Coordinates of C-alpha atoms and ligand atoms in Angstrom, one line a residue:
M653 CA -9.5 -8.6 24.0
M654 CA -9.3 -12.3 25.1
L655 CA -10.7 -14.6 22.5
I656 CA -11.8 -18.2 22.1
A657 CA -12.6 -20.1 19.0
K658 CA -16.0 -21.6 18.3
R659 CA -17.0 -24.0 15.6
D660 CA -20.3 -23.6 13.8
E661 CA -21.2 -27.3 13.2
S662 CA -23.6 -26.3 10.4
K663 CA -20.8 -24.8 8.4
C664 CA -18.1 -27.4 9.2
T665 CA -17.7 -30.0 6.5
R666 CA -15.3 -32.2 8.5
C667 CA -12.7 -31.6 5.9
G668 CA -10.0 -32.1 8.6
I669 CA -7.9 -29.2 7.4
C670 CA -7.8 -27.5 10.8
E671 CA -6.5 -30.7 12.4
E672 CA -3.9 -31.2 9.7
I673 CA -2.3 -27.8 9.2
V674 CA -3.0 -25.7 12.4
A675 CA -0.4 -25.6 15.1
C676 CA -3.2 -25.3 17.8
P677 CA -1.4 -24.4 21.1
A678 CA -4.4 -25.9 23.0
G679 CA -3.8 -29.2 21.4
E680 CA -7.4 -29.5 20.4
I681 CA -9.2 -27.3 17.9
C682 CA -12.2 -25.4 19.3
N683 CA -12.1 -26.8 22.8
E684 CA -13.5 -23.9 24.7
E685 CA -12.0 -24.9 28.0
K686 CA -8.5 -25.1 26.5
C687 CA -8.4 -22.5 23.6
V688 CA -5.9 -19.7 24.0
G689 CA -7.5 -17.6 21.2
C690 CA -4.5 -17.5 18.9
G691 CA -6.8 -17.4 15.9
A692 CA -4.8 -19.8 13.7
C693 CA -7.8 -22.2 13.1
Y694 CA -10.1 -19.2 12.4
L695 CA -7.7 -18.1 9.6
A696 CA -7.2 -21.6 8.1
C697 CA -10.7 -22.9 7.9
P698 CA -11.8 -22.7 4.2
N699 CA -15.5 -22.9 5.1
E700 CA -15.4 -20.0 7.7
A701 CA -16.9 -22.4 10.2
I702 CA -14.8 -21.0 13.0
T703 CA -15.4 -17.7 14.7
L704 CA -13.5 -15.9 17.4
E705 CA -15.5 -14.7 20.4
E706 CA -14.5 -12.5 23.2
K707 CA -14.2 -14.3 26.5
P708 CA -12.6 -12.8 29.6
R709 CA -10.2 -15.1 31.5
K710 CA -11.1 -15.9 35.2
R711 CA -7.6 -16.3 36.5
H712 CA -4.3 -14.5 36.2
I713 CA -0.8 -16.1 36.2
T714 CA 2.7 -14.8 36.8
I715 CA 5.3 -14.9 34.0
K716 CA 8.6 -13.2 33.4
I717 CA 9.4 -11.1 30.3
D718 CA 13.0 -10.0 29.9
G719 CA 13.5 -10.5 33.6
E720 CA 10.4 -8.5 34.7
K721 CA 7.6 -10.3 36.5
I722 CA 4.2 -9.6 35.2
Q723 CA 0.7 -10.9 35.8
V724 CA -1.2 -11.8 32.7
P725 CA -4.6 -13.6 32.1
E726 CA -4.3 -17.4 31.8
R727 CA -4.9 -19.1 28.5
I728 CA -3.5 -16.5 26.1
T729 CA -0.6 -16.6 23.7
V730 CA 2.9 -15.4 24.4
R731 CA 2.4 -12.7 21.8
K732 CA -0.7 -11.5 23.6
A733 CA 1.2 -11.4 26.8
L734 CA 4.0 -9.4 25.2
E735 CA 1.4 -7.0 23.9
L736 CA -0.1 -6.6 27.4
A737 CA 3.3 -6.0 28.8
G738 CA 3.7 -3.0 26.4
Y739 CA 5.7 -4.6 23.6
K740 CA 4.6 -3.3 20.2
I741 CA 3.6 -6.1 17.8
S742 CA 3.6 -5.0 14.2
K743 CA 2.4 -6.3 10.8
F744 CA 5.0 -4.2 9.0
P745 CA 8.7 -4.9 9.6
G746 CA 10.7 -2.5 11.6
E747 CA 7.7 -0.8 13.1
G748 CA 7.5 -2.5 16.4
D749 CA 9.4 -4.7 18.9
I750 CA 8.1 -7.9 17.4
F751 CA 7.1 -8.4 13.7
A752 CA 4.3 -11.0 13.6
P753 CA 2.9 -11.1 10.0
C754 CA 1.5 -14.7 9.6
D755 CA -0.3 -15.4 12.8
V756 CA -0.1 -19.1 12.3
G757 CA 3.3 -20.2 13.6
A758 CA 4.8 -20.6 10.2
C759 CA 7.3 -17.8 9.5
W760 CA 8.9 -17.6 12.9
S761 CA 9.4 -13.9 12.6
C762 CA 7.7 -13.5 15.9
A763 CA 9.9 -16.2 17.6
V764 CA 11.1 -15.5 21.2
K765 CA 13.0 -17.5 23.7
I766 CA 10.6 -19.3 26.0
D767 CA 12.0 -21.2 28.9
G768 CA 15.3 -21.5 27.0
E769 CA 13.7 -22.7 23.7
I770 CA 13.0 -20.6 20.6
K771 CA 9.3 -20.8 19.7
P772 CA 6.9 -18.7 17.7
S773 CA 5.1 -16.4 20.1
C774 CA 1.8 -16.3 18.1
V775 CA 1.0 -20.0 18.7
T776 CA 2.6 -20.6 22.1
A777 CA 0.4 -20.5 25.2
V778 CA 1.5 -18.8 28.4
R779 CA 1.8 -20.9 31.6
E780 CA 2.5 -20.1 35.2
G781 CA 6.2 -19.3 35.9
M782 CA 7.1 -19.1 32.2
E783 CA 10.3 -17.1 31.3
I784 CA 10.3 -15.2 28.0
E785 CA 13.3 -13.4 26.5
T786 CA 13.0 -11.1 23.5
E787 CA 16.7 -10.5 22.9
F788 CA 18.8 -13.5 22.0
D789 CA 21.1 -14.9 19.4
F790 CA 19.8 -17.7 17.2
T791 CA 20.0 -19.1 13.7
P792 CA 16.7 -18.2 12.1
R793 CA 14.3 -21.0 11.2
R794 CA 10.9 -21.2 9.4
I795 CA 8.6 -23.9 8.1
V796 CA 9.1 -24.6 4.4
H797 CA 7.7 -27.6 2.6
G798 CA 6.7 -29.1 -0.8
W799 CA 10.0 -29.4 -2.5
T800 CA 9.2 -30.3 -6.1
G801 CA 10.3 -30.1 -9.7
H802 CA 8.4 -27.5 -11.7
P803 CA 7.7 -27.7 -15.4
V804 CA 6.1 -24.2 -15.6
G805 CA 7.9 -22.1 -12.9
G806 CA 6.5 -19.0 -11.4
V807 CA 5.9 -15.3 -12.1
G808 CA 9.6 -14.7 -12.1
T809 CA 10.5 -17.5 -14.6
P810 CA 11.5 -16.2 -18.0
W811 CA 8.8 -17.2 -20.6
W812 CA 11.3 -18.6 -23.1
I813 CA 12.2 -21.5 -20.8
K814 CA 8.6 -22.4 -19.8
G815 CA 7.9 -25.8 -21.3
F816 CA 6.9 -29.4 -20.7
R817 CA 10.1 -30.7 -19.0
Y818 CA 11.2 -29.7 -15.5
I819 CA 12.8 -26.3 -15.6
E820 CA 13.3 -25.5 -11.9
V821 CA 13.0 -26.9 -8.4
A822 CA 10.8 -25.1 -6.0
V823 CA 10.1 -24.9 -2.3
F824 CA 7.2 -23.1 -0.5
A825 CA 7.7 -21.0 2.6
C826 CA 4.7 -21.3 4.9
G827 CA 2.9 -18.3 6.3
C828 CA 1.8 -15.1 4.6
N829 CA 1.0 -11.6 5.7
L830 CA -2.0 -11.3 3.3
R831 CA -5.4 -12.9 3.7
C832 CA -6.5 -13.3 0.0
P833 CA -9.9 -15.1 0.0
Q834 CA -9.0 -16.7 -3.3
C835 CA -5.5 -17.8 -2.1
Q836 CA -4.3 -20.6 -4.5
N837 CA -1.8 -22.0 -2.0
W838 CA -3.7 -21.8 1.2
T839 CA -2.6 -25.0 2.7
T840 CA 0.9 -23.5 2.7
T841 CA -0.2 -20.0 3.7
Y842 CA -1.9 -21.3 6.9
C843 CA 0.3 -24.2 7.6
G844 CA 1.9 -24.0 11.1
V845 CA 3.0 -27.6 11.4
G846 CA 5.9 -29.4 9.9
K847 CA 9.7 -29.2 10.1
T848 CA 11.4 -25.9 10.6
Y849 CA 14.6 -25.4 8.6
T850 CA 17.6 -23.3 9.2
P851 CA 18.8 -21.5 6.0
R852 CA 21.7 -24.0 5.7
E853 CA 19.4 -27.0 6.1
A854 CA 17.0 -25.7 3.5
A855 CA 19.8 -24.9 1.1
L856 CA 21.2 -28.4 1.4
V857 CA 17.9 -30.0 0.5
M858 CA 17.4 -27.6 -2.4
T859 CA 20.9 -28.3 -3.7
N860 CA 20.1 -32.0 -3.6
M861 CA 16.8 -31.4 -5.4
R862 CA 18.7 -29.6 -8.1
R863 CA 20.9 -32.6 -8.6
I864 CA 18.0 -35.0 -8.7
Y865 CA 16.0 -33.0 -11.2
G866 CA 19.0 -32.0 -13.2
V867 CA 18.0 -28.3 -13.4
D868 CA 19.8 -25.0 -12.8
R869 CA 17.0 -22.9 -11.4
M870 CA 16.1 -23.0 -7.7
A871 CA 12.9 -21.2 -6.7
I872 CA 11.2 -20.2 -3.5
S873 CA 7.6 -19.2 -3.3
G874 CA 4.9 -19.3 -0.7
G875 CA 2.9 -18.5 1.4
E876 CA 5.2 -15.5 1.4
S877 CA 8.9 -16.0 0.9
T878 CA 10.0 -12.7 2.3
L879 CA 8.4 -12.7 5.7
N880 CA 11.5 -13.8 7.7
R881 CA 14.1 -11.5 6.2
E882 CA 17.1 -12.8 8.0
W883 CA 16.2 -16.4 7.1
L884 CA 15.7 -15.6 3.4
I885 CA 18.9 -13.6 3.0
R886 CA 20.9 -16.4 4.7
Y887 CA 19.1 -19.1 2.7
I888 CA 20.0 -17.5 -0.6
A889 CA 23.6 -16.9 0.5
E890 CA 23.9 -20.5 1.6
L891 CA 22.4 -21.7 -1.7
K892 CA 24.9 -19.6 -3.7
K893 CA 27.7 -21.0 -1.6
L894 CA 26.6 -24.6 -2.4
N895 CA 25.9 -23.8 -6.0
P896 CA 28.8 -21.5 -7.1
D897 CA 28.6 -22.4 -10.8
E898 CA 27.5 -19.7 -13.3
N899 CA 24.5 -21.7 -14.5
A900 CA 22.8 -21.6 -11.1
R901 CA 19.8 -19.3 -10.8
F902 CA 18.2 -18.3 -7.6
H903 CA 14.5 -17.3 -8.0
V904 CA 12.2 -15.6 -5.5
D905 CA 8.5 -15.2 -6.1
T906 CA 6.9 -12.6 -3.7
N907 CA 3.8 -10.5 -3.1
A908 CA 6.4 -7.7 -2.6
T909 CA 4.4 -6.0 0.1
I910 CA 7.3 -5.7 2.6
L911 CA 10.0 -5.7 0.0
T912 CA 11.8 -2.4 0.7
K913 CA 14.7 -1.1 -1.4
D914 CA 17.3 -2.1 1.1
Y915 CA 15.7 -5.6 1.3
I916 CA 16.0 -5.9 -2.5
D917 CA 19.6 -4.8 -2.4
E918 CA 20.4 -7.3 0.3
L919 CA 18.7 -10.1 -1.7
I920 CA 20.7 -9.3 -4.8
E921 CA 23.9 -9.1 -2.7
A922 CA 23.1 -12.5 -1.3
G923 CA 22.7 -13.9 -4.9
V924 CA 19.1 -13.7 -6.1
T925 CA 19.1 -13.7 -9.9
D926 CA 15.4 -13.8 -10.8
I927 CA 12.4 -12.2 -9.0
G928 CA 8.7 -12.3 -9.5
P929 CA 6.8 -9.6 -7.7
D930 CA 3.0 -9.5 -7.9
I931 CA 0.9 -6.4 -8.2
K932 CA -2.5 -6.8 -6.6
G933 CA -4.3 -3.7 -7.8
L934 CA -3.8 -0.1 -8.9
K935 CA -6.5 1.2 -6.6
L936 CA -6.2 0.7 -2.9
E937 CA -9.8 -0.6 -2.8
T938 CA -8.9 -3.3 -5.3
F939 CA -5.7 -4.2 -3.4
M940 CA -7.8 -4.6 -0.2
K941 CA -10.4 -6.7 -1.9
I942 CA -7.9 -9.0 -3.5
T943 CA -5.6 -9.3 -0.4
G944 CA -8.3 -9.5 2.3
I945 CA -6.4 -6.8 4.3
K946 CA -9.1 -4.9 6.1
D947 CA -6.9 -2.5 8.1
R948 CA -6.8 0.5 5.6
E949 CA -3.6 2.0 7.1
L950 CA -1.7 -1.4 6.8
A951 CA -3.1 -2.0 3.4
E952 CA -1.8 1.4 2.3
K953 CA 1.7 0.5 3.5
Y954 CA 1.7 -2.8 1.8
H955 CA 0.3 -1.4 -1.4
K956 CA 2.8 1.5 -1.6
T957 CA 5.7 -0.8 -0.8
N958 CA 4.5 -3.2 -3.5
W959 CA 4.6 -0.5 -6.2
K960 CA 7.8 1.0 -5.0
A961 CA 9.4 -2.5 -5.1
V962 CA 8.2 -3.1 -8.7
K963 CA 9.6 0.3 -9.8
Y964 CA 12.9 -0.4 -8.1
L965 CA 13.2 -3.9 -9.5
I966 CA 12.5 -2.7 -13.0
D967 CA 15.4 -0.3 -12.7
L968 CA 17.6 -3.2 -11.8
R969 CA 16.7 -5.3 -14.8
D970 CA 20.3 -5.2 -16.1
R971 CA 21.3 -7.1 -13.0
I972 CA 18.4 -9.5 -12.4
F973 CA 15.5 -11.1 -14.3
V974 CA 12.2 -9.5 -13.3
G975 CA 8.7 -10.9 -14.2
I976 CA 5.6 -9.1 -12.9
G977 CA 2.4 -10.9 -11.9
I978 CA -1.0 -9.3 -12.3
P979 CA -4.3 -10.9 -11.2
Y980 CA -7.4 -10.9 -13.3
N981 CA -11.0 -11.8 -12.5
R982 CA -13.7 -9.4 -13.3
E983 CA -15.2 -9.9 -9.8
L984 CA -12.0 -8.5 -8.3
I985 CA -10.5 -6.1 -10.8
S986 CA -11.8 -4.6 -14.1
I987 CA -10.0 -5.0 -17.4
E988 CA -9.7 -1.1 -17.4
E989 CA -7.7 -1.3 -14.1
V990 CA -5.5 -4.1 -15.5
V991 CA -4.8 -1.9 -18.5
K992 CA -4.0 1.1 -16.3
I993 CA -1.5 -1.1 -14.4
G994 CA -0.1 -2.2 -17.8
E995 CA 0.3 1.5 -18.8
K996 CA 2.2 2.2 -15.6
I997 CA 4.5 -0.7 -16.3
Y998 CA 4.9 0.3 -19.9
K999 CA 6.1 3.8 -18.9
L1000 CA 8.7 2.1 -16.6
D1001 CA 9.9 -0.4 -19.1
P1002 CA 7.9 -1.8 -22.1
E1003 CA 10.2 -4.9 -22.3
V1004 CA 9.6 -6.3 -18.8
Q1005 CA 7.8 -9.6 -18.6
V1006 CA 4.2 -9.4 -17.4
C1007 CA 2.2 -12.5 -16.5
V1008 CA -1.6 -12.2 -15.9
L1009 CA -3.0 -14.9 -13.6
D1010 CA -6.6 -15.9 -14.0
Y1011 CA -7.9 -15.9 -10.4
R1012 CA -10.5 -18.5 -9.6
A1013 CA -12.4 -20.0 -6.8
E1014 CA -10.0 -21.3 -4.2
F1015 CA -9.9 -21.3 -0.4
R1016 CA -13.0 -19.2 0.6
S1017 CA -13.7 -17.6 -2.7
K1018 CA -16.6 -18.7 -4.9
I1019 CA -15.6 -16.6 -8.0
S1020 CA -15.8 -18.4 -11.3
R1021 CA -12.7 -18.8 -13.5
P1022 CA -12.4 -16.3 -16.3
S1023 CA -13.0 -17.9 -19.7
Y1024 CA -10.3 -18.4 -22.3
E1025 CA -11.9 -15.7 -24.4
E1026 CA -11.9 -13.2 -21.5
M1027 CA -8.2 -13.9 -20.9
L1028 CA -7.5 -13.4 -24.6
K1029 CA -9.2 -10.0 -24.3
V1030 CA -7.0 -9.1 -21.4
W1031 CA -3.9 -10.3 -23.3
K1032 CA -4.9 -8.2 -26.4
A1033 CA -5.6 -5.1 -24.2
L1034 CA -2.1 -5.3 -22.7
K1035 CA -0.4 -6.0 -26.0
D1036 CA -2.2 -3.0 -27.5
I1037 CA -0.5 -0.7 -24.9
G1038 CA 2.8 -1.8 -26.4
L1039 CA 4.0 -4.2 -23.7
K1040 CA 6.4 -6.6 -25.4
T1041 CA 6.1 -9.7 -23.3
V1042 CA 2.6 -10.5 -22.0
I1043 CA 1.7 -14.0 -20.8
C1044 CA -1.9 -14.9 -19.7
Q1045 CA -2.6 -18.0 -17.7
T1046 CA -5.9 -19.5 -18.9
S1047 CA -7.9 -22.7 -18.5
R1048 CA -6.4 -23.9 -21.8
G1049 CA -2.8 -23.1 -21.0
Y1050 CA -0.7 -20.0 -21.6
I1051 CA -1.4 -17.3 -24.2
G1052 CA 1.8 -15.5 -24.9
P1053 CA 5.0 -15.5 -26.8
Ligands
LIG2071 S1 -11.2 -26.6 8.6 FE1 -13.2 -25.8 9.0 S2 -14.6 -27.0 7.8 FE2 -12.7 -28.2 8.0 S3 -12.9 -29.5 9.7 FE3 -11.9 -27.6 10.5 S4 -13.7 -26.3 11.2 FE4 -14.5 -27.9 9.9
LIG2072 S1 -5.8 -22.9 17.0 FE1 -5.8 -21.2 18.5 S2 -7.9 -20.3 18.4 FE2 -8.0 -22.3 17.4 S3 -8.7 -23.7 19.0 FE3 -6.4 -23.8 19.0 S4 -5.9 -22.2 20.5 FE4 -8.0 -21.8 20.0
LIG2073 S1 3.8 -14.4 13.0 FE1 4.2 -15.9 14.4 S2 5.2 -17.4 13.2 FE2 4.6 -15.9 11.7

């Protein structure tokens, strides 16, 4: 299916987001004569003003993929060309030739060598005579941004250090594999522009930030931090090398949907000390609603991997700190389902930290924020199960220990 993007002027508020954060390979958002149908603007627009429509291409061009000449339609992405050439593009790691989870040019998991230069295939346009290589050696890169000091921390931050002074420094990895309508960090999730960093470069900046803020904890969140596995493992290892002291803590917050056991082992081996996986539903239907993943088979894989990761991480609590995030908003998940999640966690380990996040209207969602009283009800229901450490985020601050 060849696509082009169209803007519905009646829905467009001229917010400028698509111009600011989308790595449009056509160089101009929604120019029907130039669009290569990558879909990045369609994903990023908070007002759903952009649609993708099928439009066959008139001309074909010749490109080379791994030395083989092939004719492909003009004005498509390199990823689409790879797909047409028979390469399997997957949304779950290890299941295809190219793992392409974010679709916006942020995670660089889908990067290939294009005319001698490494570029993300999802937001690079084909052109006549282009040479593409899928096997090559290179130091991984990805877009990360927003280095900042954090007074609160994330899901994987122990409750007893949360306070009013800076407790950790954080960076945000752009790109995500989920499509949550209420994404609270969507200008990171759909950001395909900005500097790409090698693991070493990012670790150097983070180490400097640690010095500036005078803290010991260094966190990475997103978007989704785990998408480019090689990058993350090397980043943590570099960070540990630069911060060998015993006070240094290396914290990863994640949706844990591609976090397999071997990935977790590798992260711990590299140096991760604190991890905050989210759980986005007990039922698959809830998970699909919260994450916006419409492909049931894929959602099932993410959902299963998520729960397996949480169970495995809880088993490793003597080696690393684990804090689990659960969403709450009655329009997305019932209190009964949150309680069932709590009961499952209780059976695994009643002592593990659980943090309930009050989901609210962000990005495309119009849901209203749960009231303080409602969050208190959630907190009490989880405490009644016997869970020792329950923290609820509310409009009036945290309820918890
Ligand atoms: S992001 Fe959407 S609403 Fe904002 S300017 Fe672009 S098309 Fe318009
Ligand atoms: S971002 Fe992609 S889909 Fe949107 S206008 Fe540019 S090329 Fe077309
Ligand atoms: S899938 Fe292409 S950069 Fe993430």
